[in-house]
XYZ file of N, CA and C in Angstrom:
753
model
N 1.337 5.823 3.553
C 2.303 4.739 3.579
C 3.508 5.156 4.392
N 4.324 4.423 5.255
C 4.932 4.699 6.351
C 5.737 3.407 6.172
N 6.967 3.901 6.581
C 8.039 2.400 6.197
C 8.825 2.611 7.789
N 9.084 1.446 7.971
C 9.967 1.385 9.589
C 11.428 0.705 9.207
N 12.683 1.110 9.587
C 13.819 0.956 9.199
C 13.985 -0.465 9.961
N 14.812 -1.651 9.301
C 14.883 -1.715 7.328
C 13.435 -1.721 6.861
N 13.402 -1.189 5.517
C 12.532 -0.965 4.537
C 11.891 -2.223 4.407
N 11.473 -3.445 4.957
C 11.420 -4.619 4.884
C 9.827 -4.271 5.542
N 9.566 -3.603 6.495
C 8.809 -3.927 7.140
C 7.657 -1.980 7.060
N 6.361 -2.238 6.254
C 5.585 -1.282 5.638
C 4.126 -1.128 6.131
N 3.948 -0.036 6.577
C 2.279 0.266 6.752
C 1.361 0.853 5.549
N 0.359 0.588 5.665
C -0.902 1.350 4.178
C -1.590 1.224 4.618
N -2.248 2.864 4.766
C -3.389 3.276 5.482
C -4.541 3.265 3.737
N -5.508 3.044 3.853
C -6.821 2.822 2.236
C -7.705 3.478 2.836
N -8.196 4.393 2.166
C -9.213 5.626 2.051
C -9.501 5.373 0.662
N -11.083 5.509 1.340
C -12.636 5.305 0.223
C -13.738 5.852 0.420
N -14.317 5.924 -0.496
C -15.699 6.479 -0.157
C -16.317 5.468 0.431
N -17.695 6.421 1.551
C -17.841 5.216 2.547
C -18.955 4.335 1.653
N -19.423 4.663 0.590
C -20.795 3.260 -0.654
C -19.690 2.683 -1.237
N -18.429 2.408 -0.875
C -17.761 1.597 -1.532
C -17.629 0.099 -1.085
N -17.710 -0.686 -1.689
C -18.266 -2.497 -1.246
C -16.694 -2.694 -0.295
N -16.984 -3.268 0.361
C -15.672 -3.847 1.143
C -14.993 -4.565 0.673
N -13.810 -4.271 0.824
C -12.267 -5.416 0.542
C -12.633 -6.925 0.868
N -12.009 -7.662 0.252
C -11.719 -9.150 0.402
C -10.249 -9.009 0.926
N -9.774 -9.672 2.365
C -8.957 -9.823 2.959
C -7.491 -10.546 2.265
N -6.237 -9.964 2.377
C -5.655 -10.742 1.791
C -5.226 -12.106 1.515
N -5.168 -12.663 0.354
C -5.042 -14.231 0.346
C -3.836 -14.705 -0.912
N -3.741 -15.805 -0.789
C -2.597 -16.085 -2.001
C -3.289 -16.269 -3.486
N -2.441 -15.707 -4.011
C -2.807 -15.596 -6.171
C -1.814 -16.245 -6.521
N -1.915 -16.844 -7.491
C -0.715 -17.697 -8.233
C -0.728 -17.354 -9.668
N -0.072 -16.791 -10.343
C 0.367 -16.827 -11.816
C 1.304 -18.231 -12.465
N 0.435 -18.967 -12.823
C 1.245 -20.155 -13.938
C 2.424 -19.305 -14.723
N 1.888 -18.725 -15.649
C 2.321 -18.343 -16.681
C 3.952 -17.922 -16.003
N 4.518 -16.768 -15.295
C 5.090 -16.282 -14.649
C 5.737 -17.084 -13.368
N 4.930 -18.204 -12.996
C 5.121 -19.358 -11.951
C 5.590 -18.052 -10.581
N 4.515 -17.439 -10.163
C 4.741 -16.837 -9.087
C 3.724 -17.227 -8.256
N 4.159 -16.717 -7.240
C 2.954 -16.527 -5.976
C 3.136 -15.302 -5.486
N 1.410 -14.555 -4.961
C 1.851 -13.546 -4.214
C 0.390 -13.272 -3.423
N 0.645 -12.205 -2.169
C -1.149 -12.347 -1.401
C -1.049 -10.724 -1.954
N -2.477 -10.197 -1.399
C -2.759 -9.372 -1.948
C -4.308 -9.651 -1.530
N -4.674 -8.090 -1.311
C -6.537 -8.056 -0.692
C -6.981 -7.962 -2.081
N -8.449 -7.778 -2.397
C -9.273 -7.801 -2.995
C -10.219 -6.664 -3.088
N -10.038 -5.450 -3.947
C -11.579 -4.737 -4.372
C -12.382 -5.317 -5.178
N -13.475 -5.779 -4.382
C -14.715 -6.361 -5.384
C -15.319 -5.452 -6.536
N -14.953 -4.078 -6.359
C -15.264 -3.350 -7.700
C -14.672 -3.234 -9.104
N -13.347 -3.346 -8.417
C -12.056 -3.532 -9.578
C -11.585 -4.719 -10.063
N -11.353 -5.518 -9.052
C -11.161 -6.848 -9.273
C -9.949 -6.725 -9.363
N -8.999 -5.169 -8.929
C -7.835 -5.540 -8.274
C -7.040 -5.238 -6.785
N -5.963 -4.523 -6.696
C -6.142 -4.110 -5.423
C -5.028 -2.963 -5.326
N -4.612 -2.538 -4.225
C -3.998 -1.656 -4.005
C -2.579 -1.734 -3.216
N -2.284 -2.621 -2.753
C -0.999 -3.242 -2.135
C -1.231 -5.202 -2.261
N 0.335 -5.327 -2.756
C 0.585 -6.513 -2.543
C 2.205 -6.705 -2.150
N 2.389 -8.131 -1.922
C 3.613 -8.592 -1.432
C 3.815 -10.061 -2.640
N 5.031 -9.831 -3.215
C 5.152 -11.406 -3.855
C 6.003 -12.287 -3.001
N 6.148 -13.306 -3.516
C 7.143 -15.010 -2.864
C 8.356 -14.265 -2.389
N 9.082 -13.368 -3.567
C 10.116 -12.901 -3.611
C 10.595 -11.736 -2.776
N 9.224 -10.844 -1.915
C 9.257 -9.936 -1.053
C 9.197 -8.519 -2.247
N 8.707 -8.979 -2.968
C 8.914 -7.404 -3.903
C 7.195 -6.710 -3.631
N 7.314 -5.561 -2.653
C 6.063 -4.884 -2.419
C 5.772 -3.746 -3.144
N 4.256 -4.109 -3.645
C 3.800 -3.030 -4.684
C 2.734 -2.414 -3.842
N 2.910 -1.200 -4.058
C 1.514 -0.142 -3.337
C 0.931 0.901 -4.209
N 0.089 1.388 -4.250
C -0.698 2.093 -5.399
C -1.364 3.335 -4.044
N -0.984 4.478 -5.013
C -2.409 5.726 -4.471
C -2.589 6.072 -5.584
N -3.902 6.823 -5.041
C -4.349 7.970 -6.312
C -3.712 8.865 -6.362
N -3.425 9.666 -7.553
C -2.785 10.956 -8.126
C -4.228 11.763 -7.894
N -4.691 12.381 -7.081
C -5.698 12.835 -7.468
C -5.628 14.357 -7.724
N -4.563 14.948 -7.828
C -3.826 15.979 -8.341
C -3.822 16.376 -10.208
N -3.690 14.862 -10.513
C -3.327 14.796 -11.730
C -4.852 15.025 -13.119
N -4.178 14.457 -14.201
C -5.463 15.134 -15.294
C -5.964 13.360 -15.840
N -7.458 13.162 -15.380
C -7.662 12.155 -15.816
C -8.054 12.306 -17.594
N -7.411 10.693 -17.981
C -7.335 10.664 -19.746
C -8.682 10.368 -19.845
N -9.176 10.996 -20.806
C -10.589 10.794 -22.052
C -10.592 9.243 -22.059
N -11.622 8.963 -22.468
C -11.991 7.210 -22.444
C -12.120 6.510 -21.879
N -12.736 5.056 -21.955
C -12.321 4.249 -21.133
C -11.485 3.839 -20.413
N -11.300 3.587 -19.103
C -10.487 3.529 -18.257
C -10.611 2.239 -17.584
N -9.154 1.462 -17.458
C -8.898 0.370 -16.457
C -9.153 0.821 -15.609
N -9.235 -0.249 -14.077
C -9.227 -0.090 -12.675
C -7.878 0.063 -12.148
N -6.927 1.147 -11.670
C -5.823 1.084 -11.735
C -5.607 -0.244 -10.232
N -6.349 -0.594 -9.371
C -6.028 -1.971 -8.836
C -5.471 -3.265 -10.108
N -5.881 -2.987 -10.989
C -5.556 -3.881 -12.271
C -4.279 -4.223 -12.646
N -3.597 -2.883 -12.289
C -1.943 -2.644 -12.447
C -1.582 -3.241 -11.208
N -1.768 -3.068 -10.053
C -0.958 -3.591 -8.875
C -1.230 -5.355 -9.461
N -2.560 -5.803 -10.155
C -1.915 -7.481 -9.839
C -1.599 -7.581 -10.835
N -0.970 -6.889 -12.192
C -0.398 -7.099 -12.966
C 1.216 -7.297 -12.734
N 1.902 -5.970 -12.313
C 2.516 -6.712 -11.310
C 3.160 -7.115 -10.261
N 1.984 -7.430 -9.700
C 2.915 -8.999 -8.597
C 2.949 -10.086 -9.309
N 1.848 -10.386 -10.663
C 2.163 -11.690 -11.473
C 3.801 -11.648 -11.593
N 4.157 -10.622 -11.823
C 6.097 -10.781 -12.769
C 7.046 -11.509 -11.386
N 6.277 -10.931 -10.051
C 7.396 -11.686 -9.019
C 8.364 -10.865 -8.736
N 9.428 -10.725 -9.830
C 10.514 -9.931 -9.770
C 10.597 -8.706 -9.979
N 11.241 -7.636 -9.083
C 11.509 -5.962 -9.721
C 12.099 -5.950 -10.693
N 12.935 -6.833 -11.953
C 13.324 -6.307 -13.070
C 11.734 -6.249 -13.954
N 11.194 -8.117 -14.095
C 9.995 -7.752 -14.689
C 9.319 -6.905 -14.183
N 8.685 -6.414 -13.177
C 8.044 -5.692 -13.034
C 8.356 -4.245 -13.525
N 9.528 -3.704 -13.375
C 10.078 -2.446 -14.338
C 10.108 -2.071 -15.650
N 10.001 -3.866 -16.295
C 9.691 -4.055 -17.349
C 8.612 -4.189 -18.168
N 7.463 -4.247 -17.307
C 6.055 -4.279 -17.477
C 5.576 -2.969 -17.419
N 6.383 -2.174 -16.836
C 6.242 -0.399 -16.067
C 6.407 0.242 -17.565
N 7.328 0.058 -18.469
C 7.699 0.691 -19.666
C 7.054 0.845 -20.862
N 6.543 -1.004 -20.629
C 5.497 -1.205 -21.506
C 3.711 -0.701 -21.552
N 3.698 -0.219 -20.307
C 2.656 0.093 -19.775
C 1.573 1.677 -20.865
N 0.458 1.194 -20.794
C -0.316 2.195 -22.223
C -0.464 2.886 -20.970
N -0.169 4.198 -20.034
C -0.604 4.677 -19.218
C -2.251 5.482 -19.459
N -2.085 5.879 -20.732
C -3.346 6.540 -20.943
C -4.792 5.873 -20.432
N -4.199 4.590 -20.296
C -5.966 3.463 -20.117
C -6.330 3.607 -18.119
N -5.158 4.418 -18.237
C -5.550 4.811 -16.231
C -5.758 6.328 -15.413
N -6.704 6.419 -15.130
C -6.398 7.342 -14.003
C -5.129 7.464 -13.463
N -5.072 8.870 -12.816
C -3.308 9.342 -12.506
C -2.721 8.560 -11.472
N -1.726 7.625 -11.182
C -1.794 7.090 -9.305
C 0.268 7.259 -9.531
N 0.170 6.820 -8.016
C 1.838 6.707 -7.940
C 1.976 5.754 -7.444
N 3.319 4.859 -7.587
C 2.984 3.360 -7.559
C 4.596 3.717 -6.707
N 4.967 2.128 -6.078
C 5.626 2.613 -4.613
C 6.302 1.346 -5.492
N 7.404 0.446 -5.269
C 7.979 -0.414 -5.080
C 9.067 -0.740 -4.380
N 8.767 -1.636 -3.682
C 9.919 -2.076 -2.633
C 10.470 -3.347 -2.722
N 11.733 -3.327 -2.486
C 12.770 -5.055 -3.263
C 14.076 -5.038 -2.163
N 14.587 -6.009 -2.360
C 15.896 -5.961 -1.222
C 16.801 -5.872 -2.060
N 16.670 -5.808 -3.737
C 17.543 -5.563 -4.523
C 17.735 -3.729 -4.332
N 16.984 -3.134 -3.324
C 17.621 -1.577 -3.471
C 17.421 -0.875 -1.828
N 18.275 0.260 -2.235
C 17.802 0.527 -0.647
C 17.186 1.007 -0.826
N 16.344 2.034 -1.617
C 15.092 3.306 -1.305
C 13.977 2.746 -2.464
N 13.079 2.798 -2.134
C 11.861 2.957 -3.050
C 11.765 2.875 -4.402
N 11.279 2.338 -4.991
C 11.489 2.548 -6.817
C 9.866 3.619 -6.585
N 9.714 4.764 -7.345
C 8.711 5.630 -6.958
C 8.169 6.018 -8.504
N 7.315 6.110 -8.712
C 6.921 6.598 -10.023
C 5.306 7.495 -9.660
N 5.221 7.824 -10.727
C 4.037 8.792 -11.287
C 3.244 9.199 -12.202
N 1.708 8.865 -12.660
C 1.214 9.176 -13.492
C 0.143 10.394 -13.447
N 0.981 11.304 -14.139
C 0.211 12.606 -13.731
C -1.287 12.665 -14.511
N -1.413 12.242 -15.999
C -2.045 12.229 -17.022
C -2.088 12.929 -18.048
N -0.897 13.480 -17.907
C -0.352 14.585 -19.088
C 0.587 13.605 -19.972
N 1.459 13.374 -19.499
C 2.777 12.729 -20.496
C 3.020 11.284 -20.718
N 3.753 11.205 -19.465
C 4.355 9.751 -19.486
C 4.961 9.353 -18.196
N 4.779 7.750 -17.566
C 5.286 7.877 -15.680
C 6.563 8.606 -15.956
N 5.928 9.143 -14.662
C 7.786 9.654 -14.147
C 8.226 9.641 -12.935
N 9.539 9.421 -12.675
C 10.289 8.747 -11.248
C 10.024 9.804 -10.298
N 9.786 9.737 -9.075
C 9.495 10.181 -8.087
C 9.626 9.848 -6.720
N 10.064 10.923 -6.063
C 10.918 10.633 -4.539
C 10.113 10.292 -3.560
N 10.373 9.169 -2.596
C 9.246 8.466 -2.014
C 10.277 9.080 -0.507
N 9.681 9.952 0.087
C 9.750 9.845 1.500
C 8.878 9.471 2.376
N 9.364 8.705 3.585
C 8.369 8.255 4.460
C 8.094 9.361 5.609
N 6.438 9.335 6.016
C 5.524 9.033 5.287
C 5.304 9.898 4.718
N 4.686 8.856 3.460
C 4.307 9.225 1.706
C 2.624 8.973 1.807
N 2.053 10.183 1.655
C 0.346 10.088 1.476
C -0.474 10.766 0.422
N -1.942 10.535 0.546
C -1.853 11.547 -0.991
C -3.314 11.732 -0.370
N -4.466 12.443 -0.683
C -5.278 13.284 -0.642
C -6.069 13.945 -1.760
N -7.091 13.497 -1.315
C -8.370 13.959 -2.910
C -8.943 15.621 -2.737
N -8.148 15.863 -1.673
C -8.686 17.629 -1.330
C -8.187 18.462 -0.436
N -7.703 19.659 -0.452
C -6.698 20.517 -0.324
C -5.390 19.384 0.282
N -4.711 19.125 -0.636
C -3.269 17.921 -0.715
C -2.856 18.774 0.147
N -2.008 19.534 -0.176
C -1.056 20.708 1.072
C -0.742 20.638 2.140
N -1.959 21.313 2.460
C -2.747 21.347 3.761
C -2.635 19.663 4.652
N -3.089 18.925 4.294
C -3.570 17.275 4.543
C -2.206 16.724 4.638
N -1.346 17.022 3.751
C -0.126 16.339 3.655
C 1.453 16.955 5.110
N 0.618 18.341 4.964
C 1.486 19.053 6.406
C 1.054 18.695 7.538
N -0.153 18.144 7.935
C -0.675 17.926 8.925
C -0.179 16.528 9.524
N 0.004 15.794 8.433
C 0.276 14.344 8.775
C 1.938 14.372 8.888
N 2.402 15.254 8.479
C 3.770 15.253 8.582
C 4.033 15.376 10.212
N 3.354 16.400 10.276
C 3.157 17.073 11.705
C 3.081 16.059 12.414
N 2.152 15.437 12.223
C 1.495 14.121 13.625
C 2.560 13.194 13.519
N 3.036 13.103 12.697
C 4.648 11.883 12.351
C 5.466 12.377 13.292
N 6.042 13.938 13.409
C 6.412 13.905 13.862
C 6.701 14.242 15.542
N 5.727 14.707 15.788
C 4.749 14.139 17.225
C 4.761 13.506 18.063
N 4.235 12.001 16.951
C 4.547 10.824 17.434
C 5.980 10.494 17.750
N 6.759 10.963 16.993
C 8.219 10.312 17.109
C 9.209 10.635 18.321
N 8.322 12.109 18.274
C 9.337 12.456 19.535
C 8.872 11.631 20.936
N 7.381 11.594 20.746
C 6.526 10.533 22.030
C 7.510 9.583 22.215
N 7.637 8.577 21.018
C 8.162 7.267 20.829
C 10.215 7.458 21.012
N 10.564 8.418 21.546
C 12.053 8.974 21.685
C 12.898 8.788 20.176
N 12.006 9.531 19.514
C 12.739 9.591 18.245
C 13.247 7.875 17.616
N 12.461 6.951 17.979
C 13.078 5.656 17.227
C 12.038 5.364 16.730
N 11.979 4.716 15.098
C 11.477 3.987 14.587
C 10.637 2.997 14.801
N 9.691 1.919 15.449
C 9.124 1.243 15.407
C 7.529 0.387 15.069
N 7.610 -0.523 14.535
C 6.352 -1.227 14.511
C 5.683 -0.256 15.695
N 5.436 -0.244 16.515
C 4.836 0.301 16.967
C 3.912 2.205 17.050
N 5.352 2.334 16.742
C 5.430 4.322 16.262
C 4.234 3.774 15.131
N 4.839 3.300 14.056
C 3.870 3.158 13.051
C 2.163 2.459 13.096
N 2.536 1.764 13.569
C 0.895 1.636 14.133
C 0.039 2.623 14.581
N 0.483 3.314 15.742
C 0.086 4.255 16.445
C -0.222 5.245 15.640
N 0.841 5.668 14.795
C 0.729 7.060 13.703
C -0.224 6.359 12.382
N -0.977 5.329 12.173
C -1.651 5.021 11.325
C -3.057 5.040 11.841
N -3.062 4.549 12.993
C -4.371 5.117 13.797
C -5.129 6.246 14.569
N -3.980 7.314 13.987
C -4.079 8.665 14.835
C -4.768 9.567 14.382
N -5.290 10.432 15.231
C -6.397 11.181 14.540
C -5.763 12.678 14.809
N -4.183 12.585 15.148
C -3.468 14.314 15.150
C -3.480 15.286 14.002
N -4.028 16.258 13.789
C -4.394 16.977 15.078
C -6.123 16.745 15.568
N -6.940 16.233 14.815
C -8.044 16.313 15.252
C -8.402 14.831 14.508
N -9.604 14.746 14.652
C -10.738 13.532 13.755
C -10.796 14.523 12.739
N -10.459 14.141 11.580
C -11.020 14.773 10.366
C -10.256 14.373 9.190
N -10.447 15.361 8.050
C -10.205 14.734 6.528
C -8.134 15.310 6.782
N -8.055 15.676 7.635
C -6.546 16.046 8.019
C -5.476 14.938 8.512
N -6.429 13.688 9.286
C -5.556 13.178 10.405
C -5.379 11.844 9.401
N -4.601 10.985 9.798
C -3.732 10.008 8.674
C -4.838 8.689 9.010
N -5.729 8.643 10.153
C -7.081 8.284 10.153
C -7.741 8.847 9.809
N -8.175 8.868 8.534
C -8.885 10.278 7.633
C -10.500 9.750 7.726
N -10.750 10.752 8.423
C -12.615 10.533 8.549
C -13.422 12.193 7.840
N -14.289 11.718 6.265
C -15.408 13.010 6.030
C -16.413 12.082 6.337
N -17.536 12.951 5.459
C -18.594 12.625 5.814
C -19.291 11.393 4.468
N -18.174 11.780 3.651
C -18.198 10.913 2.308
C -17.290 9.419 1.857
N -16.293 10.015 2.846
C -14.808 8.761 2.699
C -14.265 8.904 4.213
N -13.418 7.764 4.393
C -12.817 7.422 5.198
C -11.612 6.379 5.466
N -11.017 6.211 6.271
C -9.719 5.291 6.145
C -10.154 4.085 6.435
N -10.397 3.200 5.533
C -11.694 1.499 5.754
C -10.434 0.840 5.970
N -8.869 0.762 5.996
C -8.556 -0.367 6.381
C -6.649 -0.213 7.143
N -6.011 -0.918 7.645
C -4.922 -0.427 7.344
C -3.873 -1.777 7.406
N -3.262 -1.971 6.590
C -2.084 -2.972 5.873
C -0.735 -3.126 6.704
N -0.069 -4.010 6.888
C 1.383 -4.190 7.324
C 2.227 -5.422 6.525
N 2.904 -5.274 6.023
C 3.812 -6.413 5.286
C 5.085 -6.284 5.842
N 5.387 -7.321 5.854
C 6.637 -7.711 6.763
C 7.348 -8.565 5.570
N 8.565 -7.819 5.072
C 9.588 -9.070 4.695
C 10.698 -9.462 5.115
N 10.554 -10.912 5.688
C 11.940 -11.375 6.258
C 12.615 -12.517 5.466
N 13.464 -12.960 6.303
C 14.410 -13.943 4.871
C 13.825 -14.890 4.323
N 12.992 -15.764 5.560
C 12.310 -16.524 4.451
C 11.047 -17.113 4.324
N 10.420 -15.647 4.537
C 8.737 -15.502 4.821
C 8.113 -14.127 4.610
N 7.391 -13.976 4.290
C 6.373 -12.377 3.850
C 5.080 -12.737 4.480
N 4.746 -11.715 5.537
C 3.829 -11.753 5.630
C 2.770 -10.344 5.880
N 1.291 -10.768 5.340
C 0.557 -9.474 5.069
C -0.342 -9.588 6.197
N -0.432 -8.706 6.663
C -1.619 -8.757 8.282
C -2.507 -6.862 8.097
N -3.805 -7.619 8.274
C -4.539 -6.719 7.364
C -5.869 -6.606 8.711
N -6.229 -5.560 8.965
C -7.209 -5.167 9.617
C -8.258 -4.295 8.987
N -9.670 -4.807 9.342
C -10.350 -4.449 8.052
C -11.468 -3.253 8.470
N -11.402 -2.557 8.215
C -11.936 -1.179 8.506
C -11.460 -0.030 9.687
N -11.843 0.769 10.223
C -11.194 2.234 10.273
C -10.461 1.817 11.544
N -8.765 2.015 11.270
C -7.808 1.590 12.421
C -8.170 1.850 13.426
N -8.759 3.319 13.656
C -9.051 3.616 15.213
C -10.133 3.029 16.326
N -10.504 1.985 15.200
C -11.664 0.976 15.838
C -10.771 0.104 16.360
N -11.634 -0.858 17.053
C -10.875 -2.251 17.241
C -11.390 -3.045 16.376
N -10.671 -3.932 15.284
C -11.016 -4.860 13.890
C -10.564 -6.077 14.450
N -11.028 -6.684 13.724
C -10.586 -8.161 13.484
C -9.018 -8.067 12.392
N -7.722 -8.937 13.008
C -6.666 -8.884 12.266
C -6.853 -10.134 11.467
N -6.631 -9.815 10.433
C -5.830 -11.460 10.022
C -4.515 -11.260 9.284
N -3.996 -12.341 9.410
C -2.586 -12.354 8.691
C -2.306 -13.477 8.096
N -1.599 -13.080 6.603
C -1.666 -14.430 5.987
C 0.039 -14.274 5.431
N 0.462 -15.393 5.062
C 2.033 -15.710 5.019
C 2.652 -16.706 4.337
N 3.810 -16.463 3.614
C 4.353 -17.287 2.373
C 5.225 -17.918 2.550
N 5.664 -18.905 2.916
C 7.115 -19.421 3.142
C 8.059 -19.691 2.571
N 9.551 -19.109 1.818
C 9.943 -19.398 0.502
C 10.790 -20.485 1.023
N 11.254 -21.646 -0.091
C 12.275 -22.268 0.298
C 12.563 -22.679 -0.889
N 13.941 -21.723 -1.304
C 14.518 -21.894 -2.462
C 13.709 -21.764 -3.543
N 12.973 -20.510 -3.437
C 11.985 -19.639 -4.414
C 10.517 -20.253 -4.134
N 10.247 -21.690 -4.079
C 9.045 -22.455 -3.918
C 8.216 -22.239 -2.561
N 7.046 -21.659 -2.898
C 6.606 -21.720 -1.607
C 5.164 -22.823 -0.845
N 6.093 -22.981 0.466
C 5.692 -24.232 1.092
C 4.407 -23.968 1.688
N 4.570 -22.977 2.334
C 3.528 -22.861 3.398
C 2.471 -21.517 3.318
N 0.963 -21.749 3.645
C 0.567 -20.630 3.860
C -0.718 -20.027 4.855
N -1.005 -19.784 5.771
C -1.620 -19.776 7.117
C -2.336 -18.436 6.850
N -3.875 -18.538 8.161
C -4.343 -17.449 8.229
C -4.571 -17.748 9.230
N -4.926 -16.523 10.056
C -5.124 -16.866 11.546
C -6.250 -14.962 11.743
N -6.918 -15.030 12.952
C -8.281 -14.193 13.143
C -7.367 -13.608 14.606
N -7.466 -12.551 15.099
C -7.789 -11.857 16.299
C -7.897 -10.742 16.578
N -8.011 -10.304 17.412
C -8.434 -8.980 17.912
C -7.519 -8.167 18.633
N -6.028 -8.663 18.853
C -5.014 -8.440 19.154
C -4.199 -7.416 17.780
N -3.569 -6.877 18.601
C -2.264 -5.980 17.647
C -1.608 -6.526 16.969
């Protein structure tokens, strides 16, 4: 995950094993109950997902802890938690849903939140020992099912690489580029993470502006050329009016 200054505007690179069923592209969900709207892709295994955007621009992102100690028992799909919530809409509910939360019913992950109510990250952590705990989100923030360390210096590396390429500025673009990169090599190292078991199947961009969010989602390994689509919320005075998808093969 890679954020481009203002924090408004976010990349998410998704690594899976490659027998894992493919994503459903993002589309709009509506909670009655909560009277929200929000888009958000689809794991057909979980039946939840791993990044979303609500009406309100409050972006939720999920990795695995795969560091951490998974709990005894049955276990939710932690995609379950990301559309739990974007139902709330808002970062207070949603902080508030965070507290209440039985963590034990999940595998370990770290959950990202982003709001225009703050400037940095709301960051948390479930190791599977205790209880979440707050945690410092620098960009870019990645995580890794094998030698973390190692994987996590490498991509630092290529970040910063890229940046100096790009004259040390920030852009949509830097970030693109550094989401599709295979520095230093093709392998389980580069932030286009390719084994022989998993790989990087998709990569995410959400954009929040004043009075529109939109999620543009390309669906399998960035360094290919995919099909984009992008889909988009229009708020007007919390209610949202409008919502579009559109197909290409363009950036």
């Amino acid at each position: 995950m890679a954020l481009r200054k203002p924090w408004l505007s976010g990349f998410f690179n998704r690594d899976e094993q490659v027998s894992r069923a493919k994503a459903k592209p993002p589309e709009p969900f509506s909670c009655d109950h909560q009277k929200s709207t929000y888009l958000m892709p689809i794991d057909p295994q979980g039946l939840g997902s791993w990044m979303g955007v609500t009406q309100n621009g409050v972006t939720v992102c999920l990795l695995n802890f795969y560091q951490g100690i998974i709990p005894k028992g049955p276990l939710v799909s932690r995609g379950q938690l990301v559309k739990r919530l974007l139902e709330q809409s808002t970062l207070v509910r949603m902080l508030d849903t965070l507290s209440h939360v039985n963590v034990l019913s999940y595998a370990p992950f770290t959950l990202l939140l982003f709001s225009r109510e703050q400037k940095a990250p709301y960051g948390v952590c479930w190791d599977g020992k205790t209880h979440l705990k707050r945690t410092e989100v620098k960009s870019p923030f990645t995580s890794s099912g094998i030698d973390f360390p190692s994987v996590s210096q490498h991509r630092q590396d290529s970040y910063q690489t890229l940046l100096k390429q790009h004259q040390g500025t920030i852009t949509a673009s830097l970030l693109f580029d550094f989401h599709r990169s295979h520095l230093p090599s093709k392998s389980m190292n580069s932030v286009c993470m390719h084994r022989e078991d998993a790989q990087t199947v998709s990569l995410s961009h959400v954009s929040v502006e004043q009075d529109e969010v939109v999620y543009t989602y390309w669906d399998g390994p960035p360094c290919e050329q995919q099909t984009k689509v992008a889909s988009a919320l229009t708020q007007q005075s919390s209610i949202i009016s409008t919502y579009r998808q559109v197909k290409s093969n363009e950036k």
